[in-house]
């Protein structure tokens, strides 16, 4: 009864800011709330978050927002400079650049999300297993990670794409294959810290299998730092994806992927700058937003800097 | 560790200096062992990537209409009929002697091709490194010394853009502004076709060669062309170096010896450059070595934009033609360079930073 009254008086805010949490759920909610407050105070990080929210909205609403279909050619109005009808101009086939960029946000976000979905769990599983089991599993896994890390990520992705063949799906696989090792290393470090803790021992005494302990008890502990790490790496992932598109190894024309658009606008750079300038600016905006958000998240969750 | 421990250790160290060298030697051997394992892993990875190829290399060379006999003969010649572990073994032996096979497009050994194009990239990356370090370190120190001021914010924005902007886009913008618009720099390409056969090269680094030979008109042409791609390439390195310098310096500023130096009346400038900076120098070498390796990555994209006849463009051309020998040769070489630079900075660290002993 008294708890209900507290709710009435202070509302959610009081519940979230009270000194002593009454339940694990409340403690967890409070941690999220504190992180959110920290993020909201950090203006740069908040701006990054805002840009990303807008971008996701744009990607979802692309068919509504785009003034023209992304593939619609109109050779009569090719290479038009930015104007009222075509806010960002038209390309060499008379396609509206704004519409293409709006649709392109879908491809960029989808690639980034797919890479995160593949590389995140892969790195998490390898790292948590290596850290928890230790011994030769750990040695072998960390050697493999070292080998992958001895290439700059773009170079490794290039080699994989060369073997798999160009295209969006293969680009995603290639980037994911070069993105998981740092995540595995991080997850291993986290797993090492809980390896000898009491709750793991309790689970083991209850007869839980190694697999069960790794998946249900170790991996959830590693999850938060892995998520942050992926956010931090997202800017690099997007730049790599755009780089592959630019080199003609990722998305193929006529796809409105930004890197590929930039590559096809390149020959008109000196005469019709808007063809290449706008997709490049879009890439930079997204990567900047991820960098700002990642920096902010790190500041909020890693208070060592203070 | 108790006080007596420290004294005995110090005594032991001064009494028997060879011991230190012994431990250094042991550490070096351990590093070398771990490096050889990594290199073996590197070879396994590139070997594996080579096997991923959905394209049959024999059919790629002979075409679909080849007779069965010809296919068999080439399969045997390429060693593809042998068991996998034998193939891997000969791959390792060949690679360690820098025999990466023949390029399918040029018909020459891949290593010869790489040796021909590498100086162009080396020159570009080195100049970029000089720009990036020369600007990045002072900027980082400046930002740390004026923490949270407008200077710090400006440096932060500059380096954030360096992190976020796609390098190929910056290259295109740079070309259209500084070459087409203002005419301050030369066109894409490494050297004017007029000078192509006049330059006396022995190192392959055109700036060095033309300066030594006293061909100053060629030097001016080459410099006018290299300055923009090198600056663009340097931007990313500068962003990274300035940011790391800033955080290293801030770490030093928090130490007590800095307060002591300030308290005894040393000027701010003296404290920064005479007291704090020498202590971050070793860490900075690691950062610079790492960013040098990443410049090779940036070079792949920069060279495409600037029609630079270097390593990066060789790699991308090979990629587009599915020339796997060339691609894997380049990949392996970059991996080796990367490991080499890491190893060097690690050894440097051990030798010059007493804390790691």
Tab-separated table of N, CA and C in Angstrom, chain A residues 133-253:
chain	number	residue	atom	x	y	z
A	133	UNK	N	35.821	-21.091	-20.448
A	133	UNK	CA	36.468	-22.396	-20.444
A	133	UNK	C	37.960	-22.288	-20.163
A	134	UNK	N	38.602	-21.214	-20.687
A	134	UNK	CA	40.036	-21.067	-20.481
A	134	UNK	C	40.805	-22.195	-21.156
A	135	UNK	N	42.050	-22.426	-20.712
A	135	UNK	CA	42.842	-23.528	-21.238
A	135	UNK	C	43.121	-23.388	-22.723
A	136	UNK	N	43.191	-24.537	-23.411
A	136	UNK	CA	43.591	-24.486	-24.816
A	136	UNK	C	42.522	-23.834	-25.689
A	137	UNK	N	41.238	-23.949	-25.294
A	137	UNK	CA	40.178	-23.296	-26.071
A	137	UNK	C	40.461	-21.800	-26.139
A	138	UNK	N	40.816	-21.239	-24.986
A	138	UNK	CA	41.122	-19.816	-24.892
A	138	UNK	C	42.324	-19.466	-25.758
A	139	UNK	N	43.382	-20.269	-25.640
A	139	UNK	CA	44.605	-19.987	-26.393
A	139	UNK	C	44.319	-19.984	-27.888
A	140	UNK	N	43.623	-21.039	-28.356
A	140	UNK	CA	43.340	-21.140	-29.790
A	140	UNK	C	42.448	-19.983	-30.249
A	141	UNK	N	41.380	-19.726	-29.488
A	141	UNK	CA	40.442	-18.676	-29.897
A	141	UNK	C	41.146	-17.323	-29.970
A	142	UNK	N	41.988	-17.025	-28.987
A	142	UNK	CA	42.639	-15.722	-28.992
A	142	UNK	C	43.699	-15.612	-30.086
A	143	UNK	N	44.306	-16.750	-30.444
A	143	UNK	CA	45.237	-16.750	-31.580
A	143	UNK	C	44.487	-16.398	-32.859
A	144	UNK	N	43.323	-17.036	-33.029
A	144	UNK	CA	42.523	-16.766	-34.229
A	144	UNK	C	42.143	-15.287	-34.277
A	145	UNK	N	41.746	-14.756	-33.112
A	145	UNK	CA	41.398	-13.336	-33.042
A	145	UNK	C	42.600	-12.484	-33.430
A	146	UNK	N	43.783	-12.831	-32.910
A	146	UNK	CA	44.998	-12.081	-33.254
A	146	UNK	C	45.243	-12.074	-34.750
A	147	UNK	N	45.038	-13.256	-35.370
A	147	UNK	CA	45.277	-13.339	-36.808
A	147	UNK	C	44.334	-12.407	-37.558
A	148	UNK	N	43.052	-12.437	-37.185
A	148	UNK	CA	42.090	-11.560	-37.857
A	148	UNK	C	42.434	-10.092	-37.628
A	149	UNK	N	42.926	-9.791	-36.429
A	149	UNK	CA	43.227	-8.393	-36.111
A	149	UNK	C	44.525	-7.922	-36.748
A	150	UNK	N	45.283	-8.855	-37.365
A	150	UNK	CA	46.501	-8.357	-37.999
A	150	UNK	C	46.238	-7.845	-39.412
A	151	UNK	N	44.977	-7.710	-39.780
A	151	UNK	CA	44.647	-7.011	-41.021
A	151	UNK	C	43.828	-5.774	-40.693
A	152	UNK	N	44.065	-4.668	-41.415
A	152	UNK	CA	43.091	-3.579	-41.327
A	152	UNK	C	41.751	-4.107	-41.835
A	153	UNK	N	40.629	-3.686	-41.225
A	153	UNK	CA	39.360	-4.354	-41.520
A	153	UNK	C	38.950	-4.231	-42.984
A	154	UNK	N	39.242	-3.080	-43.610
A	154	UNK	CA	38.833	-2.937	-45.013
A	154	UNK	C	39.565	-3.960	-45.893
A	155	UNK	N	40.845	-4.167	-45.602
A	155	UNK	CA	41.641	-5.092	-46.416
A	155	UNK	C	41.087	-6.517	-46.295
A	156	UNK	N	40.770	-6.900	-45.066
A	156	UNK	CA	40.231	-8.244	-44.853
A	156	UNK	C	38.885	-8.396	-45.561
A	157	UNK	N	38.036	-7.364	-45.421
A	157	UNK	CA	36.738	-7.405	-46.093
A	157	UNK	C	36.929	-7.501	-47.600
A	158	UNK	N	37.919	-6.764	-48.128
A	158	UNK	CA	38.197	-6.824	-49.568
A	158	UNK	C	38.562	-8.242	-49.996
A	159	UNK	N	39.429	-8.885	-49.200
A	159	UNK	CA	39.852	-10.236	-49.562
A	159	UNK	C	38.662	-11.196	-49.558
A	160	UNK	N	37.790	-11.065	-48.558
A	160	UNK	CA	36.615	-11.945	-48.507
A	160	UNK	C	35.681	-11.680	-49.684
A	161	UNK	N	35.465	-10.393	-49.994
A	161	UNK	CA	34.589	-10.078	-51.120
A	161	UNK	C	35.178	-10.623	-52.417
A	162	UNK	N	36.507	-10.534	-52.546
A	162	UNK	CA	37.149	-11.050	-53.750
A	162	UNK	C	36.856	-12.540	-53.904
A	163	UNK	N	36.864	-13.255	-52.772
A	163	UNK	CA	36.622	-14.688	-52.838
A	163	UNK	C	35.141	-15.001	-53.041
A	164	UNK	N	34.269	-14.233	-52.396
A	164	UNK	CA	32.845	-14.550	-52.432
A	164	UNK	C	32.147	-13.958	-53.649
A	165	UNK	N	32.742	-12.898	-54.206
A	165	UNK	CA	32.106	-12.206	-55.317
A	165	UNK	C	31.407	-10.958	-54.822
A	166	UNK	N	31.297	-9.926	-55.682
A	166	UNK	CA	30.689	-8.667	-55.258
A	166	UNK	C	29.198	-8.807	-54.993
A	167	UNK	N	28.633	-7.853	-54.264
A	167	UNK	CA	27.206	-7.858	-53.974
A	167	UNK	C	26.963	-7.500	-52.532
A	168	UNK	N	25.734	-7.056	-52.238
A	168	UNK	CA	25.428	-6.593	-50.884
A	168	UNK	C	25.552	-7.706	-49.859
A	169	UNK	N	24.976	-8.883	-50.156
A	169	UNK	CA	24.994	-9.963	-49.159
A	169	UNK	C	26.426	-10.352	-48.833
A	170	UNK	N	27.252	-10.503	-49.886
A	170	UNK	CA	28.628	-10.897	-49.648
A	170	UNK	C	29.395	-9.800	-48.917
A	171	UNK	N	29.072	-8.539	-49.227
A	171	UNK	CA	29.733	-7.441	-48.522
A	171	UNK	C	29.399	-7.518	-47.035
A	172	UNK	N	28.137	-7.810	-46.724
A	172	UNK	CA	27.729	-7.917	-45.320
A	172	UNK	C	28.498	-9.043	-44.628
A	173	UNK	N	28.577	-10.204	-45.296
A	173	UNK	CA	29.307	-11.326	-44.706
A	173	UNK	C	30.771	-10.949	-44.499
A	174	UNK	N	31.354	-10.316	-45.525
A	174	UNK	CA	32.775	-9.964	-45.446
A	174	UNK	C	33.025	-8.982	-44.295
A	175	UNK	N	32.172	-7.974	-44.166
A	175	UNK	CA	32.383	-6.995	-43.097
A	175	UNK	C	32.181	-7.651	-41.737
A	176	UNK	N	31.165	-8.522	-41.643
A	176	UNK	CA	30.913	-9.202	-40.367
A	176	UNK	C	32.105	-10.082	-39.988
A	177	UNK	N	32.677	-10.755	-40.988
A	177	UNK	CA	33.827	-11.619	-40.705
A	177	UNK	C	35.032	-10.818	-40.231
A	178	UNK	N	35.111	-9.547	-40.646
A	178	UNK	CA	36.238	-8.754	-40.166
A	178	UNK	C	35.868	-7.955	-38.921
A	179	UNK	N	34.592	-7.979	-38.504
A	179	UNK	CA	34.169	-7.144	-37.369
A	179	UNK	C	34.050	-7.918	-36.056
A	180	UNK	N	33.986	-9.261	-36.108
A	180	UNK	CA	33.746	-9.983	-34.861
A	180	UNK	C	34.941	-10.070	-33.912
A	181	UNK	N	36.212	-10.062	-34.413
A	181	UNK	CA	37.305	-10.321	-33.470
A	181	UNK	C	37.423	-9.336	-32.297
A	182	UNK	N	37.311	-8.009	-32.524
A	182	UNK	CA	37.426	-7.127	-31.348
A	182	UNK	C	36.327	-7.401	-30.327
A	183	UNK	N	35.145	-7.802	-30.815
A	183	UNK	CA	34.034	-8.088	-29.913
A	183	UNK	C	34.346	-9.329	-29.084
A	184	UNK	N	34.934	-10.336	-29.751
A	184	UNK	CA	35.290	-11.558	-29.029
A	184	UNK	C	36.309	-11.261	-27.942
A	185	UNK	N	37.269	-10.402	-28.256
A	185	UNK	CA	38.305	-10.084	-27.280
A	185	UNK	C	37.693	-9.404	-26.055
A	186	UNK	N	36.750	-8.489	-26.335
A	186	UNK	CA	36.083	-7.773	-25.240
A	186	UNK	C	35.243	-8.724	-24.391
A	187	UNK	N	34.472	-9.589	-25.065
A	187	UNK	CA	33.601	-10.522	-24.334
A	187	UNK	C	34.440	-11.464	-23.484
A	188	UNK	N	35.609	-11.849	-23.994
A	188	UNK	CA	36.490	-12.729	-23.222
A	188	UNK	C	36.929	-12.026	-21.936
A	189	UNK	N	37.323	-10.756	-22.065
A	189	UNK	CA	37.777	-10.021	-20.885
A	189	UNK	C	36.665	-9.961	-19.838
A	190	UNK	N	35.428	-9.750	-20.305
A	190	UNK	CA	34.300	-9.689	-19.371
A	190	UNK	C	34.061	-11.054	-18.736
A	191	UNK	N	34.162	-12.103	-19.570
A	191	UNK	CA	33.898	-13.454	-19.067
A	191	UNK	C	34.925	-13.827	-17.999
A	192	UNK	N	36.173	-13.378	-18.185
A	192	UNK	CA	37.213	-13.693	-17.209
A	192	UNK	C	36.877	-13.132	-15.825
A	193	UNK	N	36.207	-11.972	-15.801
A	193	UNK	CA	35.922	-11.344	-14.506
A	193	UNK	C	34.866	-12.114	-13.717
A	194	UNK	N	33.965	-12.841	-14.418
A	194	UNK	CA	32.908	-13.544	-13.678
A	194	UNK	C	33.200	-15.028	-13.537
A	195	UNK	N	34.277	-15.471	-14.172
A	195	UNK	CA	34.565	-16.888	-14.252
A	195	UNK	C	34.524	-17.580	-12.884
A	196	UNK	N	35.119	-16.945	-11.879
A	196	UNK	CA	35.214	-17.589	-10.566
A	196	UNK	C	34.200	-17.048	-9.571
A	197	UNK	N	33.165	-16.374	-10.057
A	197	UNK	CA	32.238	-15.774	-9.102
A	197	UNK	C	31.287	-16.844	-8.544
A	198	UNK	N	30.660	-16.500	-7.421
A	198	UNK	CA	29.855	-17.472	-6.687
A	198	UNK	C	28.641	-17.956	-7.470
A	199	UNK	N	28.037	-17.031	-8.224
A	199	UNK	CA	26.798	-17.461	-8.884
A	199	UNK	C	27.072	-18.481	-9.980
A	200	UNK	N	28.273	-18.387	-10.588
A	200	UNK	CA	28.649	-19.384	-11.591
A	200	UNK	C	28.874	-20.732	-10.889
A	201	UNK	N	29.573	-20.659	-9.744
A	201	UNK	CA	29.806	-21.890	-8.980
A	201	UNK	C	28.474	-22.522	-8.590
A	202	UNK	N	27.513	-21.682	-8.159
A	202	UNK	CA	26.192	-22.181	-7.773
A	202	UNK	C	25.524	-22.886	-8.949
A	203	UNK	N	25.602	-22.277	-10.114
A	203	UNK	CA	24.980	-22.885	-11.296
A	203	UNK	C	25.642	-24.218	-11.605
A	204	UNK	N	26.977	-24.251	-11.436
A	204	UNK	CA	27.687	-25.485	-11.737
A	204	UNK	C	27.287	-26.591	-10.748
A	205	UNK	N	27.175	-26.193	-9.456
A	205	UNK	CA	26.791	-27.167	-8.436
A	205	UNK	C	25.404	-27.735	-8.686
A	206	UNK	N	24.556	-26.910	-9.284
A	206	UNK	CA	23.209	-27.390	-9.593
A	206	UNK	C	23.202	-28.329	-10.790
A	207	UNK	N	24.368	-28.493	-11.394
A	207	UNK	CA	24.465	-29.458	-12.481
A	207	UNK	C	24.282	-28.859	-13.865
A	208	UNK	N	24.396	-27.536	-13.965
A	208	UNK	CA	24.239	-26.925	-15.281
A	208	UNK	C	25.403	-27.333	-16.177
A	209	UNK	N	25.121	-27.586	-17.450
A	209	UNK	CA	26.186	-27.968	-18.372
A	209	UNK	C	27.020	-26.729	-18.708
A	210	UNK	N	28.219	-26.967	-19.250
A	210	UNK	CA	29.083	-25.842	-19.633
A	210	UNK	C	28.390	-24.935	-20.633
A	211	UNK	N	27.731	-25.582	-21.600
A	211	UNK	CA	27.046	-24.810	-22.635
A	211	UNK	C	25.997	-23.896	-22.003
A	212	UNK	N	25.232	-24.481	-21.059
A	212	UNK	CA	24.182	-23.726	-20.407
A	212	UNK	C	24.771	-22.555	-19.619
A	213	UNK	N	25.872	-22.810	-18.925
A	213	UNK	CA	26.486	-21.728	-18.140
A	213	UNK	C	26.959	-20.601	-19.058
A	214	UNK	N	27.628	-20.994	-20.153
A	214	UNK	CA	28.141	-19.951	-21.064
A	214	UNK	C	26.988	-19.130	-21.625
A	215	UNK	N	25.953	-19.815	-22.120
A	215	UNK	CA	24.885	-19.095	-22.821
A	215	UNK	C	23.991	-18.333	-21.844
A	216	UNK	N	23.633	-18.963	-20.724
A	216	UNK	CA	22.645	-18.326	-19.846
A	216	UNK	C	23.255	-17.487	-18.737
A	217	UNK	N	24.501	-17.777	-18.343
A	217	UNK	CA	25.044	-17.064	-17.189
A	217	UNK	C	26.232	-16.182	-17.509
A	218	UNK	N	27.014	-16.527	-18.520
A	218	UNK	CA	28.182	-15.701	-18.838
A	218	UNK	C	27.839	-14.668	-19.911
A	219	UNK	N	27.176	-15.116	-20.981
A	219	UNK	CA	26.908	-14.198	-22.082
A	219	UNK	C	26.085	-12.973	-21.679
A	220	UNK	N	25.055	-13.117	-20.832
A	220	UNK	CA	24.300	-11.917	-20.457
A	220	UNK	C	25.161	-10.863	-19.747
A	221	UNK	N	26.204	-11.323	-19.010
A	221	UNK	CA	27.082	-10.380	-18.327
A	221	UNK	C	27.900	-9.581	-19.335
A	222	UNK	N	28.290	-10.258	-20.435
A	222	UNK	CA	29.124	-9.593	-21.436
A	222	UNK	C	28.310	-8.668	-22.340
A	223	UNK	N	26.999	-8.880	-22.353
A	223	UNK	CA	26.160	-8.222	-23.355
A	223	UNK	C	26.262	-6.690	-23.375
A	224	UNK	N	26.130	-5.993	-22.211
A	224	UNK	CA	26.128	-4.533	-22.273
A	224	UNK	C	27.373	-3.955	-22.934
A	225	UNK	N	28.573	-4.455	-22.546
A	225	UNK	CA	29.775	-3.863	-23.126
A	225	UNK	C	29.886	-4.215	-24.604
A	226	UNK	N	29.361	-5.382	-24.987
A	226	UNK	CA	29.384	-5.736	-26.407
A	226	UNK	C	28.501	-4.793	-27.219
A	227	UNK	N	27.340	-4.481	-26.672
A	227	UNK	CA	26.429	-3.570	-27.379
A	227	UNK	C	27.088	-2.202	-27.570
A	228	UNK	N	27.751	-1.721	-26.521
A	228	UNK	CA	28.414	-0.420	-26.627
A	228	UNK	C	29.525	-0.482	-27.658
A	229	UNK	N	30.265	-1.587	-27.626
A	229	UNK	CA	31.370	-1.720	-28.559
A	229	UNK	C	30.875	-1.719	-29.999
A	230	UNK	N	29.747	-2.391	-30.229
A	230	UNK	CA	29.207	-2.427	-31.587
A	230	UNK	C	28.775	-1.032	-32.026
A	231	UNK	N	28.163	-0.283	-31.096
A	231	UNK	CA	27.775	1.092	-31.432
A	231	UNK	C	29.003	1.900	-31.816
A	232	UNK	N	30.077	1.739	-31.023
A	232	UNK	CA	31.314	2.461	-31.317
A	232	UNK	C	31.868	2.065	-32.678
A	233	UNK	N	31.765	0.779	-33.021
A	233	UNK	CA	32.339	0.301	-34.277
A	233	UNK	C	31.443	0.583	-35.472
A	234	UNK	N	30.195	0.977	-35.200
A	234	UNK	CA	29.224	1.130	-36.278
A	234	UNK	C	29.692	2.143	-37.321
A	235	UNK	N	30.314	3.244	-36.860
A	235	UNK	CA	30.787	4.256	-37.802
A	235	UNK	C	31.785	3.630	-38.768
A	236	UNK	N	32.703	2.838	-38.231
A	236	UNK	CA	33.687	2.185	-39.078
A	236	UNK	C	33.040	1.198	-40.035
A	237	UNK	N	32.028	0.481	-39.544
A	237	UNK	CA	31.325	-0.490	-40.381
A	237	UNK	C	30.646	0.215	-41.552
A	238	UNK	N	30.022	1.357	-41.262
A	238	UNK	CA	29.335	2.089	-42.319
A	238	UNK	C	30.329	2.626	-43.342
A	239	UNK	N	31.479	3.105	-42.865
A	239	UNK	CA	32.499	3.595	-43.797
A	239	UNK	C	33.045	2.449	-44.652
A	240	UNK	N	33.230	1.275	-44.047
A	240	UNK	CA	33.715	0.133	-44.824
A	240	UNK	C	32.692	-0.271	-45.887
A	241	UNK	N	31.410	-0.306	-45.482
A	241	UNK	CA	30.358	-0.671	-46.437
A	241	UNK	C	30.333	0.315	-47.596
A	242	UNK	N	30.419	1.609	-47.273
A	242	UNK	CA	30.409	2.621	-48.327
A	242	UNK	C	31.649	2.498	-49.205
A	243	UNK	N	32.792	2.186	-48.575
A	243	UNK	CA	34.033	2.012	-49.328
A	243	UNK	C	33.923	0.856	-50.313
A	244	UNK	N	33.325	-0.257	-49.865
A	244	UNK	CA	33.130	-1.399	-50.770
A	244	UNK	C	32.210	-1.005	-51.918
A	245	UNK	N	31.136	-0.260	-51.594
A	245	UNK	CA	30.224	0.205	-52.638
A	245	UNK	C	30.949	1.100	-53.629
A	246	UNK	N	31.801	1.981	-53.088
A	246	UNK	CA	32.540	2.917	-53.935
A	246	UNK	C	33.483	2.172	-54.875
A	247	UNK	N	34.112	1.110	-54.378
A	247	UNK	CA	35.053	0.358	-55.212
A	247	UNK	C	34.334	-0.558	-56.190
A	248	UNK	N	32.986	-0.623	-56.096
A	248	UNK	CA	32.225	-1.478	-57.003
A	248	UNK	C	32.143	-2.909	-56.513
A	249	UNK	N	32.457	-3.150	-55.234
A	249	UNK	CA	32.459	-4.516	-54.716
A	249	UNK	C	31.291	-4.776	-53.781
A	250	UNK	N	30.541	-3.737	-53.423
A	250	UNK	CA	29.402	-3.925	-52.538
A	250	UNK	C	28.132	-3.880	-53.351
A	251	UNK	N	27.233	-2.963	-52.967
A	251	UNK	CA	25.990	-2.803	-53.706
A	251	UNK	C	26.308	-2.411	-55.149
A	252	UNK	N	25.547	-2.968	-56.087
A	252	UNK	CA	25.810	-2.688	-57.492
A	252	UNK	C	24.796	-1.672	-58.024
A	253	UNK	N	25.207	-0.822	-58.989
A	253	UNK	CA	24.230	0.058	-59.615
A	253	UNK	C	23.156	-0.805	-60.278
